[in-house]
């Protein structure tokens, strides 16, 4: 199985299936395509008809879009129970993943994932705060309900944790203040060895995507390659 991803520093959509596979202990080959470079379109076209990362290639099956990939992986490895086993909990898990997938546009537009940046206070506005409040309510509510079963949103790790992982990173980058229960969840997720592995790899990247850097005027790495979209 091959997972095609973009830059670890920027590609929030790529982080979701990558974390899902790594947390579930599913072997895969990682193929990285550098976003917005001259060769991106040609390279990603080899793997995805949608022309975007992430994409999963499993033999003659190709799946694109992070939500479809999560569903495929969960079906392909039923023994990993990547969705909650309980039907009602599964419905909630799917609902919050869909909410994340199609919503929180203020947060997504204003606070782009930028794993290695430290930008406290940047990008914040009241519309972003509404998204933050909703996410904190989701995390806090689920932790209250399922905390006794384990540290993840539904106790055990599920697709829902993978889906909110990029938000955890954004909150860290932009120094977003969270209520205690939501902060405890975010801190726990950030400390996961798999998240740390992703972050460490992001630090090794040299591409600096100008469009994703509204708050850093110049790269803080002298070896950076500036990529303009
Ligand atoms: N809804 C898609 C979004 C994928 C997406 O927008 N990927 C971005 C990178 S994070 C991309 O490949 N952009 C390249 C382009 O649009 O040319 C998913 O969940 O996978």
PDB file of N, CA and C in Angstrom, residues 145-222:
ATOM      1  N   UNK A 145     -17.380  12.277  28.163  1.00  0.00           N
ATOM      2  CA  UNK A 145     -18.155  11.044  27.975  1.00  0.00           C
ATOM      3  C   UNK A 145     -17.285   9.791  27.991  1.00  0.00           C
ATOM      4  N   UNK A 146     -16.124   9.885  27.342  1.00  0.00           N
ATOM      5  CA  UNK A 146     -15.350   8.657  27.101  1.00  0.00           C
ATOM      6  C   UNK A 146     -13.999   8.611  27.797  1.00  0.00           C
ATOM      7  N   UNK A 147     -13.706   9.634  28.584  1.00  0.00           N
ATOM      8  CA  UNK A 147     -12.380   9.738  29.211  1.00  0.00           C
ATOM      9  C   UNK A 147     -11.992   8.516  30.034  1.00  0.00           C
ATOM     10  N   UNK A 148     -12.979   7.873  30.645  1.00  0.00           N
ATOM     11  CA  UNK A 148     -12.667   6.718  31.500  1.00  0.00           C
ATOM     12  C   UNK A 148     -12.130   5.543  30.679  1.00  0.00           C
ATOM     13  N   UNK A 149     -12.427   5.552  29.359  1.00  0.00           N
ATOM     14  CA  UNK A 149     -12.003   4.419  28.503  1.00  0.00           C
ATOM     15  C   UNK A 149     -10.647   4.618  27.860  1.00  0.00           C
ATOM     16  N   UNK A 150     -10.116   5.833  27.957  1.00  0.00           N
ATOM     17  CA  UNK A 150      -8.823   6.088  27.323  1.00  0.00           C
ATOM     18  C   UNK A 150      -8.676   7.547  26.961  1.00  0.00           C
ATOM     19  N   UNK A 151      -7.500   7.941  26.473  1.00  0.00           N
ATOM     20  CA  UNK A 151      -7.181   9.361  26.291  1.00  0.00           C
ATOM     21  C   UNK A 151      -7.654   9.976  24.967  1.00  0.00           C
ATOM     22  N   UNK A 152      -8.173   9.146  24.061  1.00  0.00           N
ATOM     23  CA  UNK A 152      -8.586   9.681  22.751  1.00  0.00           C
ATOM     24  C   UNK A 152     -10.046  10.152  22.809  1.00  0.00           C
ATOM     25  N   UNK A 153     -10.543  10.704  21.709  1.00  0.00           N
ATOM     26  CA  UNK A 153     -11.894  11.295  21.731  1.00  0.00           C
ATOM     27  C   UNK A 153     -12.958  10.274  22.098  1.00  0.00           C
ATOM     28  N   UNK A 154     -12.781   9.054  21.600  1.00  0.00           N
ATOM     29  CA  UNK A 154     -13.735   7.989  21.941  1.00  0.00           C
ATOM     30  C   UNK A 154     -13.056   6.926  22.817  1.00  0.00           C
ATOM     31  N   UNK A 155     -12.136   7.361  23.640  1.00  0.00           N
ATOM     32  CA  UNK A 155     -11.394   6.415  24.486  1.00  0.00           C
ATOM     33  C   UNK A 155     -10.214   5.862  23.732  1.00  0.00           C
ATOM     34  N   UNK A 156     -10.495   4.875  22.875  1.00  0.00           N
ATOM     35  CA  UNK A 156      -9.462   4.321  21.994  1.00  0.00           C
ATOM     36  C   UNK A 156      -9.270   5.251  20.788  1.00  0.00           C
ATOM     37  N   UNK A 157      -8.122   5.122  20.131  1.00  0.00           N
ATOM     38  CA  UNK A 157      -7.860   5.900  18.921  1.00  0.00           C
ATOM     39  C   UNK A 157      -8.858   5.541  17.811  1.00  0.00           C
ATOM     40  N   UNK A 158      -9.400   6.545  17.149  1.00  0.00           N
ATOM     41  CA  UNK A 158     -10.289   6.314  15.993  1.00  0.00           C
ATOM     42  C   UNK A 158      -9.951   7.327  14.883  1.00  0.00           C
ATOM     43  N   UNK A 159     -10.645   7.194  13.784  1.00  0.00           N
ATOM     44  CA  UNK A 159     -10.482   8.129  12.657  1.00  0.00           C
ATOM     45  C   UNK A 159     -10.672   9.575  13.126  1.00  0.00           C
ATOM     46  N   UNK A 160     -11.557   9.771  14.091  1.00  0.00           N
ATOM     47  CA  UNK A 160     -11.855  11.135  14.553  1.00  0.00           C
ATOM     48  C   UNK A 160     -10.596  11.829  15.078  1.00  0.00           C
ATOM     49  N   UNK A 161      -9.751  11.099  15.784  1.00  0.00           N
ATOM     50  CA  UNK A 161      -8.510  11.707  16.289  1.00  0.00           C
ATOM     51  C   UNK A 161      -7.600  12.109  15.130  1.00  0.00           C
ATOM     52  N   UNK A 162      -7.537  11.258  14.119  1.00  0.00           N
ATOM     53  CA  UNK A 162      -6.707  11.578  12.949  1.00  0.00           C
ATOM     54  C   UNK A 162      -7.245  12.822  12.251  1.00  0.00           C
ATOM     55  N   UNK A 163      -8.573  12.947  12.204  1.00  0.00           N
ATOM     56  CA  UNK A 163      -9.165  14.078  11.511  1.00  0.00           C
ATOM     57  C   UNK A 163      -8.911  15.406  12.218  1.00  0.00           C
ATOM     58  N   UNK A 164      -8.804  15.377  13.537  1.00  0.00           N
ATOM     59  CA  UNK A 164      -8.583  16.628  14.264  1.00  0.00           C
ATOM     60  C   UNK A 164      -7.097  16.902  14.514  1.00  0.00           C
ATOM     61  N   UNK A 165      -6.231  15.976  14.114  1.00  0.00           N
ATOM     62  CA  UNK A 165      -4.797  16.167  14.370  1.00  0.00           C
ATOM     63  C   UNK A 165      -4.240  17.462  13.755  1.00  0.00           C
ATOM     64  N   UNK A 166      -4.625  17.809  12.510  1.00  0.00           N
ATOM     65  CA  UNK A 166      -4.103  19.066  11.977  1.00  0.00           C
ATOM     66  C   UNK A 166      -4.553  20.285  12.793  1.00  0.00           C
ATOM     67  N   UNK A 167      -5.743  20.202  13.391  1.00  0.00           N
ATOM     68  CA  UNK A 167      -6.226  21.314  14.221  1.00  0.00           C
ATOM     69  C   UNK A 167      -5.375  21.430  15.484  1.00  0.00           C
ATOM     70  N   UNK A 168      -5.001  20.291  16.034  1.00  0.00           N
ATOM     71  CA  UNK A 168      -4.120  20.282  17.205  1.00  0.00           C
ATOM     72  C   UNK A 168      -2.832  21.049  16.867  1.00  0.00           C
ATOM     73  N   UNK A 169      -2.295  20.764  15.685  1.00  0.00           N
ATOM     74  CA  UNK A 169      -1.066  21.438  15.254  1.00  0.00           C
ATOM     75  C   UNK A 169      -1.298  22.942  15.063  1.00  0.00           C
ATOM     76  N   UNK A 170      -2.425  23.289  14.434  1.00  0.00           N
ATOM     77  CA  UNK A 170      -2.733  24.715  14.232  1.00  0.00           C
ATOM     78  C   UNK A 170      -2.843  25.440  15.565  1.00  0.00           C
ATOM     79  N   UNK A 171      -3.541  24.842  16.513  1.00  0.00           N
ATOM     80  CA  UNK A 171      -3.710  25.501  17.817  1.00  0.00           C
ATOM     81  C   UNK A 171      -2.356  25.744  18.466  1.00  0.00           C
ATOM     82  N   UNK A 172      -1.422  24.806  18.286  1.00  0.00           N
ATOM     83  CA  UNK A 172      -0.083  24.983  18.865  1.00  0.00           C
ATOM     84  C   UNK A 172       0.649  26.124  18.151  1.00  0.00           C
ATOM     85  N   UNK A 173       0.599  26.110  16.828  1.00  0.00           N
ATOM     86  CA  UNK A 173       1.311  27.150  16.055  1.00  0.00           C
ATOM     87  C   UNK A 173       0.842  28.553  16.414  1.00  0.00           C
ATOM     88  N   UNK A 174      -0.497  28.703  16.511  1.00  0.00           N
ATOM     89  CA  UNK A 174      -1.056  30.050  16.682  1.00  0.00           C
ATOM     90  C   UNK A 174      -1.352  30.380  18.147  1.00  0.00           C
ATOM     91  N   UNK A 175      -0.918  29.518  19.052  1.00  0.00           N
ATOM     92  CA  UNK A 175      -1.052  29.782  20.487  1.00  0.00           C
ATOM     93  C   UNK A 175      -2.496  30.000  20.913  1.00  0.00           C
ATOM     94  N   UNK A 176      -3.388  29.170  20.391  1.00  0.00           N
ATOM     95  CA  UNK A 176      -4.820  29.334  20.692  1.00  0.00           C
ATOM     96  C   UNK A 176      -5.109  28.888  22.126  1.00  0.00           C
ATOM     97  N   UNK A 177      -5.796  29.767  22.859  1.00  0.00           N
ATOM     98  CA  UNK A 177      -6.157  29.449  24.245  1.00  0.00           C
ATOM     99  C   UNK A 177      -7.359  28.504  24.242  1.00  0.00           C
ATOM    100  N   UNK A 178      -7.254  27.441  25.021  1.00  0.00           N
ATOM    101  CA  UNK A 178      -8.330  26.440  25.070  1.00  0.00           C
ATOM    102  C   UNK A 178      -8.763  26.199  26.510  1.00  0.00           C
ATOM    103  N   UNK A 179     -10.035  25.799  26.692  1.00  0.00           N
ATOM    104  CA  UNK A 179     -10.446  25.363  28.025  1.00  0.00           C
ATOM    105  C   UNK A 179      -9.640  24.128  28.446  1.00  0.00           C
ATOM    106  N   UNK A 180      -9.599  23.891  29.743  1.00  0.00           N
ATOM    107  CA  UNK A 180      -8.693  22.872  30.300  1.00  0.00           C
ATOM    108  C   UNK A 180      -8.853  21.485  29.662  1.00  0.00           C
ATOM    109  N   UNK A 181     -10.110  21.018  29.521  1.00  0.00           N
ATOM    110  CA  UNK A 181     -10.301  19.656  28.996  1.00  0.00           C
ATOM    111  C   UNK A 181      -9.840  19.548  27.544  1.00  0.00           C
ATOM    112  N   UNK A 182     -10.152  20.578  26.741  1.00  0.00           N
ATOM    113  CA  UNK A 182      -9.727  20.563  25.336  1.00  0.00           C
ATOM    114  C   UNK A 182      -8.210  20.688  25.245  1.00  0.00           C
ATOM    115  N   UNK A 183      -7.635  21.492  26.122  1.00  0.00           N
ATOM    116  CA  UNK A 183      -6.169  21.670  26.114  1.00  0.00           C
ATOM    117  C   UNK A 183      -5.461  20.360  26.487  1.00  0.00           C
ATOM    118  N   UNK A 184      -6.040  19.638  27.442  1.00  0.00           N
ATOM    119  CA  UNK A 184      -5.429  18.371  27.851  1.00  0.00           C
ATOM    120  C   UNK A 184      -5.418  17.398  26.668  1.00  0.00           C
ATOM    121  N   UNK A 185      -6.509  17.385  25.909  1.00  0.00           N
ATOM    122  CA  UNK A 185      -6.575  16.511  24.736  1.00  0.00           C
ATOM    123  C   UNK A 185      -5.535  16.954  23.689  1.00  0.00           C
ATOM    124  N   UNK A 186      -5.478  18.265  23.428  1.00  0.00           N
ATOM    125  CA  UNK A 186      -4.537  18.775  22.419  1.00  0.00           C
ATOM    126  C   UNK A 186      -3.099  18.454  22.826  1.00  0.00           C
ATOM    127  N   UNK A 187      -2.776  18.636  24.094  1.00  0.00           N
ATOM    128  CA  UNK A 187      -1.408  18.353  24.567  1.00  0.00           C
ATOM    129  C   UNK A 187      -1.082  16.870  24.412  1.00  0.00           C
ATOM    130  N   UNK A 188      -2.068  16.039  24.742  1.00  0.00           N
ATOM    131  CA  UNK A 188      -1.867  14.592  24.617  1.00  0.00           C
ATOM    132  C   UNK A 188      -1.599  14.213  23.160  1.00  0.00           C
ATOM    133  N   UNK A 189      -2.415  14.755  22.258  1.00  0.00           N
ATOM    134  CA  UNK A 189      -2.260  14.421  20.835  1.00  0.00           C
ATOM    135  C   UNK A 189      -0.910  14.892  20.288  1.00  0.00           C
ATOM    136  N   UNK A 190      -0.533  16.102  20.670  1.00  0.00           N
ATOM    137  CA  UNK A 190       0.722  16.664  20.184  1.00  0.00           C
ATOM    138  C   UNK A 190       1.923  15.833  20.642  1.00  0.00           C
ATOM    139  N   UNK A 191       1.802  15.237  21.802  1.00  0.00           N
ATOM    140  CA  UNK A 191       2.913  14.461  22.359  1.00  0.00           C
ATOM    141  C   UNK A 191       2.980  13.032  21.819  1.00  0.00           C
ATOM    142  N   UNK A 192       1.966  12.603  21.081  1.00  0.00           N
ATOM    143  CA  UNK A 192       2.006  11.231  20.550  1.00  0.00           C
ATOM    144  C   UNK A 192       3.290  11.023  19.742  1.00  0.00           C
ATOM    145  N   UNK A 193       3.955   9.896  19.903  1.00  0.00           N
ATOM    146  CA  UNK A 193       5.183   9.667  19.124  1.00  0.00           C
ATOM    147  C   UNK A 193       4.969   9.799  17.616  1.00  0.00           C
ATOM    148  N   UNK A 194       3.817   9.393  17.137  1.00  0.00           N
ATOM    149  CA  UNK A 194       3.553   9.511  15.695  1.00  0.00           C
ATOM    150  C   UNK A 194       3.472  10.985  15.274  1.00  0.00           C
ATOM    151  N   UNK A 195       2.839  11.809  16.096  1.00  0.00           N
ATOM    152  CA  UNK A 195       2.767  13.251  15.784  1.00  0.00           C
ATOM    153  C   UNK A 195       4.167  13.843  15.830  1.00  0.00           C
ATOM    154  N   UNK A 196       4.938  13.432  16.819  1.00  0.00           N
ATOM    155  CA  UNK A 196       6.305  13.944  16.951  1.00  0.00           C
ATOM    156  C   UNK A 196       7.162  13.528  15.754  1.00  0.00           C
ATOM    157  N   UNK A 197       6.884  12.329  15.254  1.00  0.00           N
ATOM    158  CA  UNK A 197       7.613  11.855  14.076  1.00  0.00           C
ATOM    159  C   UNK A 197       7.297  12.746  12.865  1.00  0.00           C
ATOM    160  N   UNK A 198       6.014  13.075  12.690  1.00  0.00           N
ATOM    161  CA  UNK A 198       5.590  13.950  11.587  1.00  0.00           C
ATOM    162  C   UNK A 198       6.241  15.336  11.738  1.00  0.00           C
ATOM    163  N   UNK A 199       6.219  15.850  12.955  1.00  0.00           N
ATOM    164  CA  UNK A 199       6.765  17.197  13.213  1.00  0.00           C
ATOM    165  C   UNK A 199       8.273  17.216  12.932  1.00  0.00           C
ATOM    166  N   UNK A 200       8.956  16.168  13.374  1.00  0.00           N
ATOM    167  CA  UNK A 200      10.407  16.101  13.154  1.00  0.00           C
ATOM    168  C   UNK A 200      10.711  16.064  11.655  1.00  0.00           C
ATOM    169  N   UNK A 201       9.904  15.325  10.904  1.00  0.00           N
ATOM    170  CA  UNK A 201      10.121  15.261   9.450  1.00  0.00           C
ATOM    171  C   UNK A 201       9.811  16.616   8.810  1.00  0.00           C
ATOM    172  N   UNK A 202       8.795  17.316   9.323  1.00  0.00           N
ATOM    173  CA  UNK A 202       8.453  18.648   8.785  1.00  0.00           C
ATOM    174  C   UNK A 202       9.634  19.603   8.965  1.00  0.00           C
ATOM    175  N   UNK A 203      10.325  19.455  10.089  1.00  0.00           N
ATOM    176  CA  UNK A 203      11.483  20.333  10.353  1.00  0.00           C
ATOM    177  C   UNK A 203      12.620  20.115   9.347  1.00  0.00           C
ATOM    178  N   UNK A 204      12.652  18.931   8.771  1.00  0.00           N
ATOM    179  CA  UNK A 204      13.716  18.621   7.807  1.00  0.00           C
ATOM    180  C   UNK A 204      13.419  19.179   6.419  1.00  0.00           C
ATOM    181  N   UNK A 205      12.175  19.580   6.179  1.00  0.00           N
ATOM    182  CA  UNK A 205      11.816  20.052   4.837  1.00  0.00           C
ATOM    183  C   UNK A 205      12.389  21.441   4.586  1.00  0.00           C
ATOM    184  N   UNK A 206      12.650  21.699   3.318  1.00  0.00           N
ATOM    185  CA  UNK A 206      13.255  22.993   2.983  1.00  0.00           C
ATOM    186  C   UNK A 206      12.284  23.905   2.249  1.00  0.00           C
ATOM    187  N   UNK A 207      11.193  23.354   1.702  1.00  0.00           N
ATOM    188  CA  UNK A 207      10.280  24.189   0.916  1.00  0.00           C
ATOM    189  C   UNK A 207       9.537  25.169   1.811  1.00  0.00           C
ATOM    190  N   UNK A 208       9.428  26.357   1.326  1.00  0.00           N
ATOM    191  CA  UNK A 208       8.766  27.427   2.042  1.00  0.00           C
ATOM    192  C   UNK A 208       7.682  27.940   1.096  1.00  0.00           C
ATOM    193  N   UNK A 209       6.416  27.523   1.326  1.00  0.00           N
ATOM    194  CA  UNK A 209       5.342  27.878   0.392  1.00  0.00           C
ATOM    195  C   UNK A 209       4.850  29.292   0.698  1.00  0.00           C
ATOM    196  N   UNK A 210       5.198  30.221  -0.154  1.00  0.00           N
ATOM    197  CA  UNK A 210       4.919  31.629   0.116  1.00  0.00           C
ATOM    198  C   UNK A 210       3.438  31.871   0.422  1.00  0.00           C
ATOM    199  N   UNK A 211       2.543  31.187  -0.308  1.00  0.00           N
ATOM    200  CA  UNK A 211       1.098  31.393  -0.103  1.00  0.00           C
ATOM    201  C   UNK A 211       0.625  30.955   1.272  1.00  0.00           C
ATOM    202  N   UNK A 212       1.340  30.036   1.876  1.00  0.00           N
ATOM    203  CA  UNK A 212       0.949  29.528   3.189  1.00  0.00           C
ATOM    204  C   UNK A 212       1.667  30.245   4.318  1.00  0.00           C
ATOM    205  N   UNK A 213       2.338  31.325   3.997  1.00  0.00           N
ATOM    206  CA  UNK A 213       3.154  32.013   4.993  1.00  0.00           C
ATOM    207  C   UNK A 213       2.762  33.492   5.080  1.00  0.00           C
ATOM    208  N   UNK A 214       1.486  33.790   5.377  1.00  0.00           N
ATOM    209  CA  UNK A 214       1.121  35.202   5.406  1.00  0.00           C
ATOM    210  C   UNK A 214       1.799  35.982   6.530  1.00  0.00           C
ATOM    211  N   UNK A 215       2.339  35.290   7.518  1.00  0.00           N
ATOM    212  CA  UNK A 215       2.883  36.003   8.681  1.00  0.00           C
ATOM    213  C   UNK A 215       4.390  35.921   8.815  1.00  0.00           C
ATOM    214  N   UNK A 216       5.016  35.114   7.965  1.00  0.00           N
ATOM    215  CA  UNK A 216       6.476  35.059   8.040  1.00  0.00           C
ATOM    216  C   UNK A 216       6.993  35.667   6.760  1.00  0.00           C
ATOM    217  N   UNK A 217       7.665  36.783   6.868  1.00  0.00           N
ATOM    218  CA  UNK A 217       8.080  37.492   5.662  1.00  0.00           C
ATOM    219  C   UNK A 217       9.259  36.811   4.982  1.00  0.00           C
ATOM    220  N   UNK A 218      10.063  36.158   5.779  1.00  0.00           N
ATOM    221  CA  UNK A 218      11.217  35.471   5.202  1.00  0.00           C
ATOM    222  C   UNK A 218      11.407  34.177   5.965  1.00  0.00           C
ATOM    223  N   UNK A 219      11.854  33.142   5.283  1.00  0.00           N
ATOM    224  CA  UNK A 219      12.063  31.880   5.969  1.00  0.00           C
ATOM    225  C   UNK A 219      13.134  32.020   7.041  1.00  0.00           C
ATOM    226  N   UNK A 220      12.928  31.281   8.132  1.00  0.00           N
ATOM    227  CA  UNK A 220      13.944  31.330   9.174  1.00  0.00           C
ATOM    228  C   UNK A 220      15.019  30.279   8.936  1.00  0.00           C
ATOM    229  N   UNK A 221      14.986  29.680   7.736  1.00  0.00           N
ATOM    230  CA  UNK A 221      16.045  28.726   7.401  1.00  0.00           C
ATOM    231  C   UNK A 221      16.789  29.224   6.182  1.00  0.00           C
ATOM    232  N   UNK A 222      18.078  29.370   6.285  1.00  0.00           N
ATOM    233  CA  UNK A 222      18.833  29.911   5.152  1.00  0.00           C
ATOM    234  C   UNK A 222      18.832  28.997   3.929  1.00  0.00           C
TER     235      UNK A 222
END
